[in-house]
Coordinates of C-alpha atoms in Angstrom, one line a residue:
X229 CA -47.5 -70.5 245.1
X230 CA -45.6 -67.5 246.4
X231 CA -43.4 -65.6 243.8
X232 CA -39.7 -64.7 244.4
X233 CA -40.6 -61.0 244.5
X234 CA -43.6 -61.5 246.9
X235 CA -41.7 -63.6 249.4
X236 CA -43.1 -62.3 252.7
X237 CA -42.2 -64.0 255.9
X238 CA -44.8 -62.2 257.9
X239 CA -47.8 -64.6 257.4
X240 CA -45.4 -67.5 258.7
X241 CA -44.4 -65.3 261.6
X242 CA -47.9 -64.2 262.5
X243 CA -49.6 -67.5 262.4
X244 CA -50.5 -69.4 265.7
X245 CA -51.3 -73.0 266.0
X246 CA -50.3 -75.9 268.2
X247 CA -49.3 -77.7 265.0
X248 CA -47.2 -76.1 262.4
X249 CA -45.8 -78.3 259.7
X250 CA -42.7 -77.0 257.7
X251 CA -41.4 -79.1 254.8
X252 CA -38.3 -78.3 252.8
X253 CA -36.9 -80.2 249.8
X254 CA -34.6 -79.8 246.9
X255 CA -36.3 -79.8 243.5
X256 CA -35.5 -80.3 239.8
X257 CA -36.3 -77.6 237.3
X258 CA -36.7 -79.6 234.1
X259 CA -36.3 -82.9 232.4
X260 CA -37.1 -86.4 233.6
X261 CA -35.6 -85.7 237.0
X262 CA -38.6 -83.5 237.8
X263 CA -40.4 -86.8 238.6
X264 CA -38.2 -86.8 241.7
X265 CA -40.0 -83.8 243.1
X266 CA -43.2 -85.6 243.4
X267 CA -41.6 -88.8 244.9
X268 CA -39.6 -86.8 247.5
X269 CA -42.6 -84.9 248.6
X270 CA -44.7 -88.0 248.9
X271 CA -41.9 -89.6 251.0
X272 CA -41.9 -86.7 253.2
X273 CA -45.6 -86.6 253.8
X274 CA -45.2 -90.3 255.0
X275 CA -42.6 -89.0 257.6
X276 CA -45.2 -86.4 258.7
X277 CA -47.9 -89.1 259.1
X278 CA -45.7 -91.0 261.3
X279 CA -44.7 -88.0 263.3
X280 CA -48.3 -86.9 263.9
X281 CA -49.2 -90.4 264.8
X282 CA -46.5 -90.6 267.4
X283 CA -48.0 -87.3 268.8
X284 CA -51.2 -89.2 269.5
X285 CA -53.3 -87.8 266.6
X286 CA -55.9 -90.1 265.2
X287 CA -55.9 -91.2 261.5
X288 CA -59.0 -89.1 260.7
X289 CA -57.3 -86.1 262.3
X290 CA -54.1 -86.6 260.5
X291 CA -56.0 -86.9 257.1
X292 CA -57.9 -83.7 257.9
X293 CA -54.7 -81.8 258.8
X294 CA -52.8 -83.1 255.7
X295 CA -55.7 -82.7 253.2
X296 CA -54.0 -79.9 251.3
X297 CA -50.9 -81.9 250.8
X298 CA -52.8 -85.0 249.7
X299 CA -54.6 -82.7 247.1
X300 CA -51.2 -81.6 245.9
X301 CA -50.1 -85.1 245.4
X302 CA -53.2 -85.8 243.5
X303 CA -52.7 -82.8 241.4
X304 CA -50.9 -84.0 238.2
X305 CA -52.8 -82.0 235.7
X306 CA -51.6 -78.5 236.6
X307 CA -47.9 -79.7 236.2
X308 CA -47.1 -78.2 239.7
X309 CA -44.3 -80.7 240.0
X310 CA -42.9 -80.1 236.6
X311 CA -42.6 -76.4 237.2
X312 CA -40.3 -76.1 240.1
X313 CA -37.1 -74.2 240.8
X314 CA -34.2 -75.5 243.0
X315 CA -36.1 -75.7 246.2
X316 CA -39.5 -75.8 247.7
X317 CA -40.9 -74.9 251.0
X318 CA -44.4 -76.0 252.2
X319 CA -46.2 -74.8 255.3
X320 CA -49.3 -76.3 256.5
X321 CA -51.6 -76.0 259.6
X322 CA -55.3 -76.7 260.2
X323 CA -56.1 -73.3 258.7
X324 CA -53.0 -72.4 256.6
X325 CA -51.4 -73.5 253.5
X326 CA -48.5 -71.8 251.6
X327 CA -45.7 -72.9 249.2
X328 CA -42.6 -71.2 248.3
X329 CA -40.7 -72.1 245.0
X330 CA -37.3 -70.6 245.3
X331 CA -33.9 -70.6 243.4
X332 CA -32.2 -71.9 246.3
X333 CA -31.7 -75.6 247.2
X334 CA -32.8 -76.9 250.4
X335 CA -31.9 -80.0 252.5
X336 CA -34.9 -82.4 253.0
X337 CA -36.5 -81.5 256.2
X338 CA -39.8 -82.0 258.1
X339 CA -40.4 -79.9 261.2
X340 CA -43.7 -80.1 263.3
X341 CA -43.7 -77.4 266.0
X342 CA -45.9 -74.8 267.5
X343 CA -44.5 -72.3 264.8
X344 CA -43.3 -72.4 261.2
X345 CA -39.5 -73.3 260.9
X346 CA -38.0 -70.3 259.1
X347 CA -34.2 -70.6 259.4
X348 CA -33.8 -72.0 255.7
X349 CA -35.8 -69.1 254.4
X350 CA -33.5 -66.8 256.5
X351 CA -30.7 -68.2 254.4
X352 CA -32.4 -67.6 251.2
X353 CA -33.1 -64.0 252.3
X354 CA -29.5 -63.4 253.2
X355 CA -28.2 -64.9 249.9
X356 CA -31.0 -63.1 248.0
X357 CA -31.2 -59.6 249.7
X358 CA -33.9 -57.5 248.3
X359 CA -32.9 -54.0 247.5
X360 CA -34.4 -50.8 245.9
X361 CA -32.7 -49.0 243.1
X362 CA -33.4 -45.4 242.3
X363 CA -32.1 -44.1 238.9
X364 CA -31.9 -40.3 238.9
X365 CA -31.5 -37.8 236.4
X366 CA -33.0 -34.3 235.9
X367 CA -35.0 -35.7 233.0
X368 CA -36.2 -39.0 234.3
X369 CA -36.7 -40.9 237.6
X370 CA -37.1 -44.6 237.7
X371 CA -37.5 -46.8 240.8
X372 CA -36.9 -50.6 240.9
X373 CA -37.0 -53.6 243.3
X374 CA -34.5 -56.3 242.8
X375 CA -32.7 -59.1 244.3
X376 CA -29.8 -61.4 243.1
X377 CA -32.0 -63.0 240.3
X378 CA -34.1 -60.2 238.9
X379 CA -35.1 -56.6 238.9
X380 CA -38.7 -54.9 238.2
X381 CA -39.9 -51.5 237.8
X382 CA -42.0 -50.0 240.5
X383 CA -44.9 -47.5 240.2
X384 CA -43.7 -44.0 241.3
X385 CA -47.0 -42.9 242.9
X386 CA -46.2 -39.4 244.5
X387 CA -42.6 -39.3 243.3
X388 CA -42.1 -36.7 240.6
X389 CA -41.0 -38.3 237.2
X390 CA -38.5 -35.3 236.3
X391 CA -37.2 -32.0 237.5
X392 CA -39.8 -30.4 235.2
X393 CA -42.6 -32.2 236.8
X394 CA -41.4 -31.3 240.3
X395 CA -41.1 -27.7 239.4
X396 CA -44.5 -27.6 237.7
X397 CA -46.2 -28.1 240.9
X398 CA -43.6 -26.2 243.0
X399 CA -43.2 -22.9 241.0
X400 CA -44.5 -22.8 237.4
X401 CA -42.5 -19.7 236.7
X402 CA -39.3 -21.8 237.0
X403 CA -40.3 -23.4 233.8
X404 CA -39.3 -20.4 231.9
X405 CA -35.7 -20.8 233.0
X406 CA -35.3 -24.0 230.9
X407 CA -35.4 -24.6 227.2
X408 CA -37.8 -27.1 225.6
X409 CA -37.0 -29.8 223.1
X410 CA -39.2 -32.2 221.2
X411 CA -39.0 -35.7 223.0
X412 CA -41.1 -38.6 221.8
X413 CA -43.5 -36.3 220.0
X414 CA -44.1 -34.1 223.1
X415 CA -42.5 -30.8 224.1
X416 CA -41.0 -30.8 227.4
X417 CA -38.0 -29.2 229.3
X418 CA -34.6 -31.0 228.8
X419 CA -31.7 -30.5 231.2
X420 CA -28.2 -30.6 230.2
X421 CA -24.7 -30.4 231.7
X422 CA -22.4 -32.4 233.9
X423 CA -22.5 -30.2 237.0
X424 CA -24.8 -28.0 238.9
X425 CA -24.9 -24.6 237.2
X426 CA -26.5 -21.5 238.7
X427 CA -27.3 -21.1 242.4
X428 CA -31.0 -21.2 241.3
X429 CA -30.5 -24.5 239.4
X430 CA -29.0 -26.1 242.5
X431 CA -31.9 -25.0 244.6
X432 CA -34.4 -26.3 242.1
X433 CA -32.6 -29.7 242.2
X434 CA -32.5 -29.7 246.0
X435 CA -36.4 -29.2 245.9
X436 CA -36.7 -31.8 243.2
X437 CA -34.6 -34.3 245.5
X438 CA -36.6 -33.4 248.5
X439 CA -39.8 -34.1 246.7
X440 CA -38.4 -37.4 245.5
X441 CA -37.3 -38.3 249.0
X442 CA -40.8 -37.4 250.5
X443 CA -42.4 -39.7 247.9
X444 CA -40.0 -42.6 248.7
X445 CA -40.7 -42.4 252.3
X446 CA -44.4 -42.5 251.6
X447 CA -44.1 -45.4 249.1
X448 CA -41.6 -47.6 250.6
X449 CA -42.0 -49.3 254.0
X450 CA -39.8 -47.8 256.8
X451 CA -37.4 -50.6 256.7
X452 CA -33.7 -50.2 257.9
X453 CA -33.1 -53.8 256.4
X454 CA -33.7 -53.3 252.8
X455 CA -31.1 -51.1 251.1
X456 CA -31.6 -48.5 248.6
X457 CA -29.1 -48.1 245.9
X458 CA -28.6 -44.9 243.6
X459 CA -27.8 -44.6 239.9
X460 CA -26.9 -41.4 238.3
X461 CA -24.1 -38.8 237.5
X462 CA -21.7 -38.2 240.6
X463 CA -22.7 -34.7 241.6
X464 CA -26.5 -35.7 241.6
X465 CA -25.8 -38.7 243.6
X466 CA -24.0 -36.6 246.1
X467 CA -26.7 -34.2 246.4
X468 CA -29.3 -36.8 246.9
X469 CA -27.3 -38.6 249.5
X470 CA -27.2 -35.3 251.5
X471 CA -31.0 -34.9 251.3
X472 CA -32.1 -38.5 251.6
X473 CA -33.8 -39.6 254.8
X474 CA -33.9 -43.3 253.9
X475 CA -32.5 -45.3 256.7
X476 CA -30.4 -47.8 254.6
X477 CA -29.0 -45.8 251.7
X478 CA -25.9 -47.5 250.2
X479 CA -23.0 -45.2 249.9
X480 CA -21.6 -46.6 246.6
X481 CA -23.6 -46.1 243.5
X482 CA -23.9 -46.7 239.9
X483 CA -22.1 -43.7 238.3
X484 CA -23.2 -42.4 235.0
X485 CA -26.3 -41.4 233.1
X486 CA -28.9 -44.0 233.9
X487 CA -31.3 -42.9 231.2
X488 CA -29.2 -44.9 228.6
X489 CA -29.3 -48.2 230.7
X490 CA -31.9 -50.9 230.4
X491 CA -33.2 -52.4 233.8
X492 CA -31.1 -55.6 233.2
X493 CA -28.0 -53.4 232.6
X494 CA -28.7 -51.5 235.9
X495 CA -29.2 -54.9 237.7
X496 CA -25.9 -56.3 236.4
X497 CA -24.1 -53.3 237.6
X498 CA -26.0 -53.2 241.0
X499 CA -25.1 -56.7 242.2
X500 CA -21.3 -56.2 243.0
X501 CA -22.1 -53.0 244.8
X502 CA -25.0 -54.7 246.8
X503 CA -22.7 -57.7 247.7
X504 CA -20.0 -55.5 248.9
X505 CA -22.4 -53.4 250.9
X506 CA -23.9 -56.7 252.6
X507 CA -20.4 -57.9 253.4
X508 CA -19.5 -54.7 254.9
X509 CA -22.7 -54.6 257.0
X510 CA -22.0 -58.1 258.3
X511 CA -18.5 -57.2 259.2
X512 CA -19.7 -54.1 260.9
X513 CA -22.1 -56.3 263.0
X514 CA -19.3 -58.3 264.1
X515 CA -17.1 -55.2 265.0
X516 CA -20.1 -53.7 266.9
X517 CA -20.7 -56.8 268.8
X518 CA -17.1 -57.0 269.8
X519 CA -17.2 -53.3 270.8
X520 CA -20.4 -53.9 273.1
X521 CA -19.2 -57.0 274.9
X522 CA -19.4 -56.5 278.6
X523 CA -21.7 -53.6 278.4
X524 CA -25.0 -55.6 278.6
X525 CA -25.7 -54.7 274.9
X526 CA -24.4 -57.9 273.5
X527 CA -24.1 -61.6 274.4
X528 CA -23.5 -65.0 273.1
X529 CA -25.2 -66.9 275.7
X530 CA -28.0 -68.7 274.3
X531 CA -30.4 -68.5 277.3
X532 CA -29.9 -64.6 277.4
X533 CA -30.4 -64.4 273.6
X534 CA -33.6 -66.4 273.6
X535 CA -35.1 -64.3 276.4
X536 CA -34.1 -61.1 274.5
X537 CA -35.6 -62.6 271.2
X538 CA -39.0 -63.2 272.9
X539 CA -38.9 -59.7 274.5
X540 CA -38.1 -57.9 271.2
X541 CA -34.8 -56.7 272.4
X542 CA -32.5 -58.0 269.7
X543 CA -31.3 -55.5 266.9
X544 CA -29.0 -58.0 265.1
X545 CA -28.6 -61.8 265.6
X546 CA -25.8 -63.7 264.1
X547 CA -26.2 -67.6 263.7
X548 CA -23.9 -70.3 262.7
X549 CA -25.4 -71.3 259.5
X550 CA -25.1 -75.2 259.4
X551 CA -25.6 -75.7 263.1
X552 CA -28.7 -76.8 265.1
X553 CA -29.2 -76.9 268.8
X554 CA -32.2 -78.9 269.9
X555 CA -34.0 -78.2 273.2
X556 CA -36.8 -76.4 274.9
X557 CA -37.1 -73.0 276.3
X558 CA -39.7 -71.5 278.5
X559 CA -39.9 -67.8 278.0
X560 CA -42.1 -67.2 281.1
X561 CA -39.6 -68.7 283.6
X562 CA -36.4 -68.2 281.5
X563 CA -35.7 -71.9 281.6
X564 CA -33.7 -73.5 279.0
X565 CA -33.2 -77.3 278.5
X566 CA -30.8 -78.3 275.9
X567 CA -31.6 -82.0 274.6
X568 CA -28.8 -84.4 274.0
X569 CA -30.5 -85.5 270.7
X570 CA -33.7 -84.4 268.9
X571 CA -37.1 -85.5 270.1
X572 CA -40.7 -84.8 269.2
X573 CA -40.8 -82.0 271.8
X574 CA -37.5 -80.5 270.7
X575 CA -37.1 -77.1 269.0
X576 CA -34.1 -75.9 267.2
X577 CA -33.1 -73.2 269.6
X578 CA -31.1 -71.2 267.2
X579 CA -34.1 -71.1 264.7
X580 CA -36.4 -70.2 267.7
X581 CA -34.1 -67.3 268.4
X582 CA -34.2 -66.2 264.6
X583 CA -38.0 -66.6 264.5
X584 CA -38.7 -64.3 267.4
X585 CA -36.0 -61.8 266.3
X586 CA -37.4 -61.5 262.8
X587 CA -41.0 -61.4 264.1
X588 CA -40.2 -58.3 266.1
X589 CA -38.2 -56.4 263.6
X590 CA -34.7 -57.5 264.2
X591 CA -32.1 -58.7 261.6
X592 CA -30.7 -62.2 261.3
X593 CA -27.5 -63.1 259.6
X594 CA -26.5 -66.8 259.0
X595 CA -22.8 -67.0 258.9
X596 CA -19.9 -69.5 258.8
X597 CA -19.2 -70.3 262.5
X598 CA -15.5 -69.4 262.0
X599 CA -16.6 -65.9 261.3
X600 CA -18.8 -65.5 264.5
X601 CA -17.4 -63.7 267.5
X602 CA -15.9 -66.2 269.9
X603 CA -16.6 -69.0 267.5
X604 CA -20.1 -69.2 269.1
X605 CA -23.2 -70.7 267.7
X606 CA -25.1 -67.4 268.2
X607 CA -24.3 -63.7 269.0
X608 CA -26.7 -61.0 269.6
X609 CA -26.5 -57.2 269.7
X610 CA -29.3 -55.8 271.8
X611 CA -31.2 -52.6 271.1
X612 CA -30.3 -51.4 274.7
X613 CA -28.7 -52.8 277.7
X614 CA -30.4 -56.1 278.7
X615 CA -30.3 -57.2 282.4
X616 CA -29.4 -60.7 283.4
X617 CA -32.6 -62.6 284.6
X618 CA -30.4 -65.2 286.5
X619 CA -30.8 -67.8 283.7
X620 CA -28.1 -70.2 282.7
X621 CA -27.1 -71.8 279.4

């Protein structure tokens, strides 16, 4: 089962099959109610059987397709159903099986399509935005990956652990400019003060921070979507912000000496900063959309959004969170057909736009419809002006 910190949508996005099954259900974490987890899943599998039968699959083919699900239903010894969180996502095709146990409740849902249905996971990603936290001091560097629920230390790899370590490889003679103190039984330089001292000291710190930044850019994926937060005394934060090349560095920071803070204390102080930054980013996306209306760089026309999503032209997509639009879209001929009601051949067109946007590196926000521009169901900001292909919808 996929863990919270390893939640990776890419396998779902990359998988290709004519039949992709996506199941979402709410689950109970403890007590006698956990028995409902098994019962709900069993009922949903019965719905899948009916769906596949209506699509013309023979019973033997259905049994082969659902074999991993049957095995999960038969597995009562591993206590799978007794060790759940608030929500479970299950993804199955003829050669793919993945489950996600997540601290977010889902509505019961069964979707059979030619791709995995990811929109509920996008809601989870919005609510549980992962972030990096870099705790900086002259004596110590720590790097963490966190989300709303937890935080974990990361290996530093090529990132220097301290100013002393950075200078050791940069210019050994610089070590003589600092005094040593016994620390944990080892003699190593300690740096003091609440501001940058001499010009030489400032230059040393700048080289130290440049080495940290280089290490970060090698260690972390180049990802403008995952924010990086800083913790440290104010003058060091300011210096690192001037040097950093990370594409999504949060301006606000945890101010103070991070050496005295445990990981959970850092996490507690990080969450309000993270939530503020994410709210601000969404608001900036709305304002950017409004500024680009009429320029060819933004649209709320679903047909144009779908075409741009398939072509990898969407930078930011904003969707109404609790809305679905069922229909079909032909990306080759740019033909959109909106259905009056859901059928076996229907796709949720909003999810389809989200799927292809995320697959090609765009960002998706699920929002209350009242906050979306023009009260629309979808609004997209394009990476560059997009021509109108003559499509409607």
